[in-house]
């Protein structure tokens, strides 16, 4: 099953407000928010444009946002400004009476698309042919499609985020001798390196993932060959350049960066962890950060007493697909007639199995 199949139902408002300037659209969205009150909650991921994040009731990483939404007792309408896998996760974690909406359903994630259910099932069959499926625990990064989370849940596996991956790996090794980590090889490798565990790339397009039988049997962490192009953009040369340009700078990188960049950085952590470090630093502290440019621009704007730089400009075009125009279109429709907006729907079996994998993570790291 592909991620998009059967995901949306319904229709959208026919017109877009392209004759209005941005300030007017912001004003209109604020008015609608005021009228809908607690019935509607807008969630904004850290990588969204600043004007979107400023309109959000909650900002955070994908998991924090899903949890925030499900805990709003009065929120019937959840608008998730982010990419598709986040919106799906919100759907899975929200209460059944809550409806979840995405301002632009074309905002997907190329990394999530690197681990389709078909490829994952083919690789699992190959592991089974080698007699290795029993001792292998699937561990799936939050940045993945709902069908992969569901596969993980139905095969005794677990979801992780970039901030809890080490604890999740410990949980998995208590239950199996081998992990297959989807879909980001870099997060998997960086966590395994930090824990002193050997890992190897598993390329699903090659027989036995490109490994020989012995390597397949003895490697504790198999890394699905997938990556985030926004984060693999950064290099160790960018880090060296930053240190030369801003002596004393603190270099922070997201764990989706290569191990070379992580090794050259002073800190590696999730988006929320990096935001916290900047916010809590004494005035005058200089940072050079390796992550999506919109978050870095916003950190610089919100922390004028600190010196916040990017290692190099890297933008996620999918995150950028949510804008004031499509957000206004959506909230306007929600106010007029929520039934006329495209609501996010997932098949029941995908919801059930994906939730299993997410609930396992919550039992490890509440
Ligand atoms: S930043 Fe990377 S992982 Fe996140 S949505 Fe964009 S491509 Fe996907």
Short mmCIF file of C-alpha atoms and ligand atoms in Angstrom, two decimals:
data_model
loop_
_atom_site.label_atom_id
_atom_site.label_comp_id
_atom_site.label_asym_id
_atom_site.label_seq_id
_atom_site.Cartn_x
_atom_site.Cartn_y
_atom_site.Cartn_z
CA UNK A 1 0.00 0.00 0.00
CA UNK A 2 1.32 3.46 -0.79
CA UNK A 3 1.17 6.19 1.77
CA UNK A 4 -1.16 8.41 -0.16
CA UNK A 5 -3.69 5.74 -1.04
CA UNK A 6 -6.99 6.48 0.60
CA UNK A 7 -5.46 9.13 2.83
CA UNK A 8 -7.76 12.02 2.14
CA UNK A 9 -11.47 12.32 1.51
CA UNK A 10 -13.76 15.25 0.78
CA UNK A 11 -13.26 18.56 -0.99
CA UNK A 12 -11.44 21.87 -0.40
CA UNK A 13 -12.58 25.46 -0.66
CA UNK A 14 -12.51 26.46 -4.31
CA UNK A 15 -10.85 29.87 -4.03
CA UNK A 16 -7.49 31.05 -2.73
CA UNK A 17 -6.93 34.56 -1.38
CA UNK A 18 -4.07 35.53 -3.71
CA UNK A 19 -5.39 39.07 -4.01
CA UNK A 20 -4.73 39.70 -0.29
CA UNK A 21 -1.37 40.68 1.18
CA UNK A 22 0.24 38.54 3.88
CA UNK A 23 -0.59 40.90 6.75
CA UNK A 24 -4.26 40.78 5.81
CA UNK A 25 -4.25 36.99 5.61
CA UNK A 26 -2.60 36.75 9.04
CA UNK A 27 -5.27 39.06 10.42
CA UNK A 28 -8.07 36.96 8.88
CA UNK A 29 -6.58 33.73 10.25
CA UNK A 30 -6.31 35.29 13.71
CA UNK A 31 -9.95 36.37 13.52
CA UNK A 32 -11.05 32.85 12.58
CA UNK A 33 -8.94 31.42 15.41
CA UNK A 34 -10.64 33.84 17.77
CA UNK A 35 -14.11 32.81 16.61
CA UNK A 36 -13.41 29.07 16.67
CA UNK A 37 -11.66 29.35 20.04
CA UNK A 38 -10.60 26.05 21.60
CA UNK A 39 -12.53 24.02 18.99
CA UNK A 40 -9.57 24.37 16.61
CA UNK A 41 -5.89 23.90 17.40
CA UNK A 42 -3.08 24.77 14.97
CA UNK A 43 0.21 22.89 15.32
CA UNK A 44 3.43 24.22 13.76
CA UNK A 45 6.58 22.17 13.32
CA UNK A 46 9.91 23.90 14.01
CA UNK A 47 10.78 23.78 10.27
CA UNK A 48 7.71 25.72 9.18
CA UNK A 49 7.95 29.29 7.91
CA UNK A 50 8.06 31.85 10.73
CA UNK A 51 4.66 33.35 9.86
CA UNK A 52 3.09 29.88 10.17
CA UNK A 53 4.79 29.07 13.47
CA UNK A 54 3.63 32.43 14.85
CA UNK A 55 0.03 31.46 14.12
CA UNK A 56 0.39 28.04 15.76
CA UNK A 57 -1.06 27.30 19.18
CA UNK A 58 1.78 24.83 19.72
CA UNK A 59 5.23 24.62 18.16
CA UNK A 60 7.56 21.67 18.55
CA UNK A 61 8.85 18.49 16.96
CA UNK A 62 6.41 16.09 15.39
CA UNK A 63 5.92 13.88 18.41
CA UNK A 64 5.51 16.75 20.90
CA UNK A 65 2.89 18.25 18.61
CA UNK A 66 0.90 15.04 18.26
CA UNK A 67 0.82 14.66 22.01
CA UNK A 68 -0.12 18.29 22.57
CA UNK A 69 -3.05 17.95 20.19
CA UNK A 70 -4.43 14.76 21.69
CA UNK A 71 -4.38 16.38 25.14
CA UNK A 72 -6.57 19.35 24.15
CA UNK A 73 -9.92 18.29 25.54
CA UNK A 74 -11.91 20.88 23.59
CA UNK A 75 -10.06 20.61 20.25
CA UNK A 76 -12.30 19.01 17.64
CA UNK A 77 -10.31 20.28 14.65
CA UNK A 78 -6.54 19.73 14.53
CA UNK A 79 -4.65 21.59 11.81
CA UNK A 80 -1.11 20.22 11.43
CA UNK A 81 1.37 22.51 9.66
CA UNK A 82 4.10 20.05 8.77
CA UNK A 83 4.68 17.16 6.37
CA UNK A 84 2.52 14.11 5.72
CA UNK A 85 4.11 11.62 8.13
CA UNK A 86 3.54 14.12 10.98
CA UNK A 87 -0.08 14.64 10.02
CA UNK A 88 -0.60 10.88 9.88
CA UNK A 89 0.97 10.45 13.32
CA UNK A 90 -1.35 13.11 14.69
CA UNK A 91 -4.27 11.17 13.19
CA UNK A 92 -3.07 7.97 14.83
CA UNK A 93 -2.52 9.54 18.26
CA UNK A 94 -5.54 11.86 18.30
CA UNK A 95 -8.81 10.81 19.87
CA UNK A 96 -11.29 9.24 17.46
CA UNK A 97 -13.67 12.20 17.83
CA UNK A 98 -10.96 14.67 16.75
CA UNK A 99 -10.54 15.48 13.05
CA UNK A 100 -7.06 16.13 11.62
CA UNK A 101 -6.34 18.39 8.63
CA UNK A 102 -3.27 19.18 6.52
CA UNK A 103 -3.08 22.58 4.77
CA UNK A 104 -1.19 21.07 1.81
CA UNK A 105 -1.40 17.32 1.21
CA UNK A 106 1.44 17.56 -1.33
CA UNK A 107 3.89 18.23 1.52
CA UNK A 108 5.49 14.78 1.88
CA UNK A 109 8.96 13.63 2.92
CA UNK A 110 11.47 12.10 0.46
CA UNK A 111 13.19 10.21 3.28
CA UNK A 112 9.94 8.57 4.38
CA UNK A 113 9.35 7.62 0.73
CA UNK A 114 12.65 5.65 0.73
CA UNK A 115 11.08 2.91 2.87
CA UNK A 116 7.87 1.91 1.14
CA UNK A 117 5.86 -0.95 2.61
CA UNK A 118 6.59 -3.09 -0.49
CA UNK A 119 10.37 -2.73 -0.19
CA UNK A 120 10.26 -3.29 3.56
CA UNK A 121 8.21 -6.48 3.20
CA UNK A 122 10.52 -7.79 0.47
CA UNK A 123 13.54 -7.23 2.72
CA UNK A 124 11.79 -8.94 5.62
CA UNK A 125 11.08 -11.99 3.45
CA UNK A 126 14.79 -12.11 2.65
CA UNK A 127 15.67 -12.02 6.35
CA UNK A 128 13.13 -14.80 6.93
CA UNK A 129 14.72 -16.93 4.19
CA UNK A 130 17.99 -16.62 6.12
CA UNK A 131 16.19 -17.63 9.32
CA UNK A 132 16.86 -14.18 10.82
CA UNK A 133 13.37 -12.70 11.14
CA UNK A 134 12.79 -14.19 14.62
CA UNK A 135 15.71 -12.42 16.28
CA UNK A 136 15.29 -9.13 14.41
CA UNK A 137 13.38 -6.18 15.90
CA UNK A 138 12.22 -3.42 13.52
CA UNK A 139 12.92 0.08 14.88
CA UNK A 140 11.33 2.88 12.91
CA UNK A 141 12.06 6.56 13.15
CA UNK A 142 9.04 8.83 13.62
CA UNK A 143 9.89 10.29 10.19
CA UNK A 144 8.25 7.44 8.31
CA UNK A 145 4.98 6.67 6.60
CA UNK A 146 2.07 5.18 8.55
CA UNK A 147 2.24 1.83 6.66
CA UNK A 148 5.87 1.38 7.81
CA UNK A 149 4.93 2.20 11.40
CA UNK A 150 2.14 -0.36 11.05
CA UNK A 151 4.55 -3.00 9.70
CA UNK A 152 6.79 -2.24 12.68
CA UNK A 153 3.93 -2.62 15.15
CA UNK A 154 2.78 -5.92 13.67
CA UNK A 155 6.33 -7.37 13.73
CA UNK A 156 7.09 -6.72 17.41
CA UNK A 157 8.88 -3.44 16.70
CA UNK A 158 8.86 0.08 18.02
CA UNK A 159 8.97 3.72 16.88
CA UNK A 160 11.66 6.16 18.04
CA UNK A 161 12.37 9.88 17.79
CA UNK A 162 15.75 11.54 17.44
CA UNK A 163 15.74 12.32 21.17
CA UNK A 164 14.82 8.86 22.52
CA UNK A 165 16.48 6.53 19.98
CA UNK A 166 19.17 5.24 22.41
CA UNK A 167 16.57 4.16 25.01
CA UNK A 168 14.46 2.57 22.27
CA UNK A 169 17.47 0.60 20.97
CA UNK A 170 18.11 -0.70 24.50
CA UNK A 171 14.46 -1.84 24.64
CA UNK A 172 14.85 -3.60 21.29
CA UNK A 173 18.07 -5.39 22.29
CA UNK A 174 16.31 -6.78 25.37
CA UNK A 175 13.97 -8.54 22.91
CA UNK A 176 16.17 -9.49 19.98
CA UNK A 177 19.78 -9.85 18.90
CA UNK A 178 19.50 -7.64 15.83
CA UNK A 179 17.76 -4.42 14.85
CA UNK A 180 16.75 -3.20 11.45
CA UNK A 181 16.53 0.57 11.62
CA UNK A 182 14.26 2.45 9.14
CA UNK A 183 14.34 4.75 7.20
CA UNK A 184 17.29 7.03 8.15
CA UNK A 185 20.71 5.37 8.04
CA UNK A 186 22.35 8.42 9.63
CA UNK A 187 20.23 8.60 12.77
CA UNK A 188 20.62 4.83 13.14
CA UNK A 189 24.40 4.98 12.68
CA UNK A 190 24.86 7.98 14.98
CA UNK A 191 22.91 6.35 17.80
CA UNK A 192 24.67 2.99 17.32
CA UNK A 193 28.06 4.78 17.30
CA UNK A 194 27.21 6.62 20.53
CA UNK A 195 26.27 3.27 22.12
CA UNK A 196 29.40 1.53 20.77
CA UNK A 197 27.34 -0.90 18.66
CA UNK A 198 28.41 -2.09 15.22
CA UNK A 199 26.17 -1.20 12.29
CA UNK A 200 26.10 -1.79 8.53
CA UNK A 201 24.09 -0.43 5.63
CA UNK A 202 21.26 -2.62 4.38
CA UNK A 203 20.45 -1.61 0.80
CA UNK A 204 17.02 -3.07 -0.02
CA UNK A 205 17.74 -2.91 -3.74
CA UNK A 206 20.61 -5.40 -3.45
CA UNK A 207 20.45 -9.13 -2.69
CA UNK A 208 20.77 -9.62 1.11
CA UNK A 209 20.91 -5.83 1.38
CA UNK A 210 24.41 -5.86 -0.14
CA UNK A 211 25.82 -7.90 2.77
CA UNK A 212 27.11 -11.46 2.79
CA UNK A 213 25.32 -14.10 4.88
CA UNK A 214 27.81 -13.82 7.70
CA UNK A 215 27.62 -10.01 7.86
CA UNK A 216 23.84 -10.18 7.84
CA UNK A 217 23.87 -12.68 10.71
CA UNK A 218 26.45 -10.93 12.90
CA UNK A 219 25.72 -7.21 12.46
CA UNK A 220 23.63 -5.98 15.42
CA UNK A 221 22.22 -2.85 13.71
CA UNK A 222 21.20 -3.03 10.06
CA UNK A 223 20.72 0.47 8.67
CA UNK A 224 18.08 0.84 5.99
CA UNK A 225 19.64 2.86 3.18
CA UNK A 226 17.76 6.15 3.43
CA UNK A 227 18.61 9.75 4.19
CA UNK A 228 17.29 13.28 4.61
CA UNK A 229 18.73 15.49 1.87
CA UNK A 230 18.27 18.57 4.06
CA UNK A 231 20.70 17.19 6.66
CA UNK A 232 23.16 15.29 4.49
CA UNK A 233 23.81 18.67 2.84
CA UNK A 234 26.08 19.59 5.79
CA UNK A 235 29.75 18.57 5.74
CA UNK A 236 32.69 18.57 8.14
CA UNK A 237 34.12 21.39 5.99
CA UNK A 238 31.08 23.53 6.92
CA UNK A 239 31.85 22.90 10.59
CA UNK A 240 35.54 23.82 10.13
CA UNK A 241 34.54 26.95 8.24
CA UNK A 242 32.14 27.99 11.03
CA UNK A 243 34.82 27.56 13.68
CA UNK A 244 37.18 29.73 11.68
CA UNK A 245 34.59 32.46 11.02
CA UNK A 246 33.18 32.63 14.55
CA UNK A 247 35.87 31.59 17.07
CA UNK A 248 34.33 30.03 20.18
CA UNK A 249 31.10 29.17 18.35
CA UNK A 250 29.05 26.22 19.64
CA UNK A 251 28.30 23.86 16.74
CA UNK A 252 25.05 21.89 17.00
CA UNK A 253 23.81 19.36 14.45
CA UNK A 254 20.76 17.22 13.99
CA UNK A 255 21.39 13.44 14.20
CA UNK A 256 20.13 13.06 10.61
CA UNK A 257 23.51 14.59 9.61
CA UNK A 258 26.40 12.30 8.66
CA UNK A 259 28.57 10.77 11.39
CA UNK A 260 31.43 12.96 10.17
CA UNK A 261 29.43 16.13 10.90
CA UNK A 262 28.23 14.79 14.25
CA UNK A 263 31.80 13.95 15.26
CA UNK A 264 32.91 17.49 14.38
CA UNK A 265 30.00 19.12 16.29
CA UNK A 266 29.82 20.08 19.97
CA UNK A 267 26.26 18.82 20.37
CA UNK A 268 23.89 16.60 18.43
CA UNK A 269 20.20 16.64 19.26
CA UNK A 270 16.60 16.92 18.17
CA UNK A 271 15.07 20.19 17.00
CA UNK A 272 13.52 20.82 20.42
CA UNK A 273 16.77 20.06 22.22
CA UNK A 274 18.65 22.51 20.00
CA UNK A 275 16.01 25.22 20.49
CA UNK A 276 16.24 24.76 24.27
CA UNK A 277 20.04 25.10 24.20
CA UNK A 278 19.83 28.39 22.33
CA UNK A 279 17.02 29.78 24.50
CA UNK A 280 18.82 28.90 27.75
CA UNK A 281 22.29 30.13 26.69
CA UNK A 282 23.70 33.33 28.23
CA UNK A 283 23.47 36.48 26.08
CA UNK A 284 26.32 36.77 23.59
CA UNK A 285 26.65 33.00 23.03
CA UNK A 286 27.36 32.12 19.39
CA UNK A 287 25.85 29.05 17.71
CA UNK A 288 26.33 27.52 14.26
CA UNK A 289 23.57 25.02 13.59
CA UNK A 290 23.22 22.19 11.08
CA UNK A 291 19.51 21.83 10.47
CA UNK A 292 16.66 23.26 8.39
CA UNK A 293 17.05 26.97 7.65
CA UNK A 294 13.59 28.13 8.75
CA UNK A 295 14.21 26.97 12.31
CA UNK A 296 17.59 28.68 12.41
CA UNK A 297 16.18 31.95 11.07
CA UNK A 298 13.46 31.87 13.68
CA UNK A 299 15.92 31.09 16.49
CA UNK A 300 18.03 34.06 15.38
CA UNK A 301 14.93 36.29 15.27
CA UNK A 302 13.60 35.14 18.66
CA UNK A 303 17.02 35.36 20.37
CA UNK A 304 18.47 38.72 19.30
CA UNK A 305 20.85 38.71 22.30
CA UNK A 306 22.60 35.60 20.86
CA UNK A 307 24.54 35.08 17.71
CA UNK A 308 22.77 32.32 15.75
CA UNK A 309 24.20 31.17 12.41
CA UNK A 310 23.60 28.34 10.02
CA UNK A 311 26.39 25.93 9.06
CA UNK A 312 25.12 26.32 5.50
CA UNK A 313 21.72 27.19 4.05
CA UNK A 314 19.55 24.06 3.68
CA UNK A 315 15.80 24.27 3.18
CA UNK A 316 13.17 21.54 3.23
CA UNK A 317 10.99 22.28 0.19
CA UNK A 318 8.23 20.05 1.51
CA UNK A 319 7.96 21.90 4.80
CA UNK A 320 7.82 25.08 2.73
CA UNK A 321 4.72 23.86 0.91
CA UNK A 322 2.52 24.91 3.81
CA UNK A 323 2.00 28.66 3.51
CA UNK A 324 -0.37 31.42 4.59
CA UNK A 325 -2.53 30.91 1.52
CA UNK A 326 -3.28 27.22 1.96
CA UNK A 327 -3.56 27.61 5.74
CA UNK A 328 -6.10 30.42 5.31
CA UNK A 329 -8.03 28.39 2.74
CA UNK A 330 -8.25 25.52 5.19
CA UNK A 331 -9.24 27.44 8.34
CA UNK A 332 -11.78 29.46 6.38
CA UNK A 333 -13.37 26.21 5.19
CA UNK A 334 -13.26 24.78 8.71
CA UNK A 335 -15.16 27.77 10.02
CA UNK A 336 -17.76 27.72 7.24
CA UNK A 337 -18.31 23.97 7.05
CA UNK A 338 -15.76 21.50 8.52
CA UNK A 339 -17.36 18.69 6.49
CA UNK A 340 -16.23 20.45 3.29
CA UNK A 341 -12.52 20.29 4.22
CA UNK A 342 -10.28 17.32 3.38
CA UNK A 343 -9.94 15.29 6.52
CA UNK A 344 -7.01 12.91 7.03
CA UNK A 345 -8.13 9.29 7.12
CA UNK A 346 -6.09 6.10 7.41
CA UNK A 347 -7.23 2.50 7.09
CA UNK A 348 -8.23 0.96 10.45
CA UNK A 349 -5.58 -1.80 10.34
CA UNK A 350 -2.82 0.75 9.64
CA UNK A 351 -4.06 2.92 12.52
CA UNK A 352 -4.20 -0.06 14.89
CA UNK A 353 -0.76 -1.51 14.09
CA UNK A 354 1.01 1.85 13.87
CA UNK A 355 -0.42 2.81 17.24
CA UNK A 356 1.01 -0.41 18.70
CA UNK A 357 4.52 0.68 17.66
CA UNK A 358 3.94 4.22 18.95
CA UNK A 359 2.49 2.99 22.27
CA UNK A 360 5.54 0.77 22.77
CA UNK A 361 7.71 3.86 22.44
CA UNK A 362 5.53 5.68 24.96
CA UNK A 363 5.90 2.78 27.39
CA UNK A 364 9.72 3.14 27.14
CA UNK A 365 9.91 6.94 27.11
CA UNK A 366 6.60 8.45 28.31
S1 LIG B 1 13.65 17.91 6.81
FE1 LIG B 1 14.21 15.92 5.93
S2 LIG B 1 13.15 14.38 7.18
FE2 LIG B 1 12.19 16.40 7.59
S3 LIG B 1 10.48 16.49 6.13
FE3 LIG B 1 12.21 17.52 5.13
S4 LIG B 1 13.17 15.85 3.92
FE4 LIG B 1 11.82 14.85 5.42
#
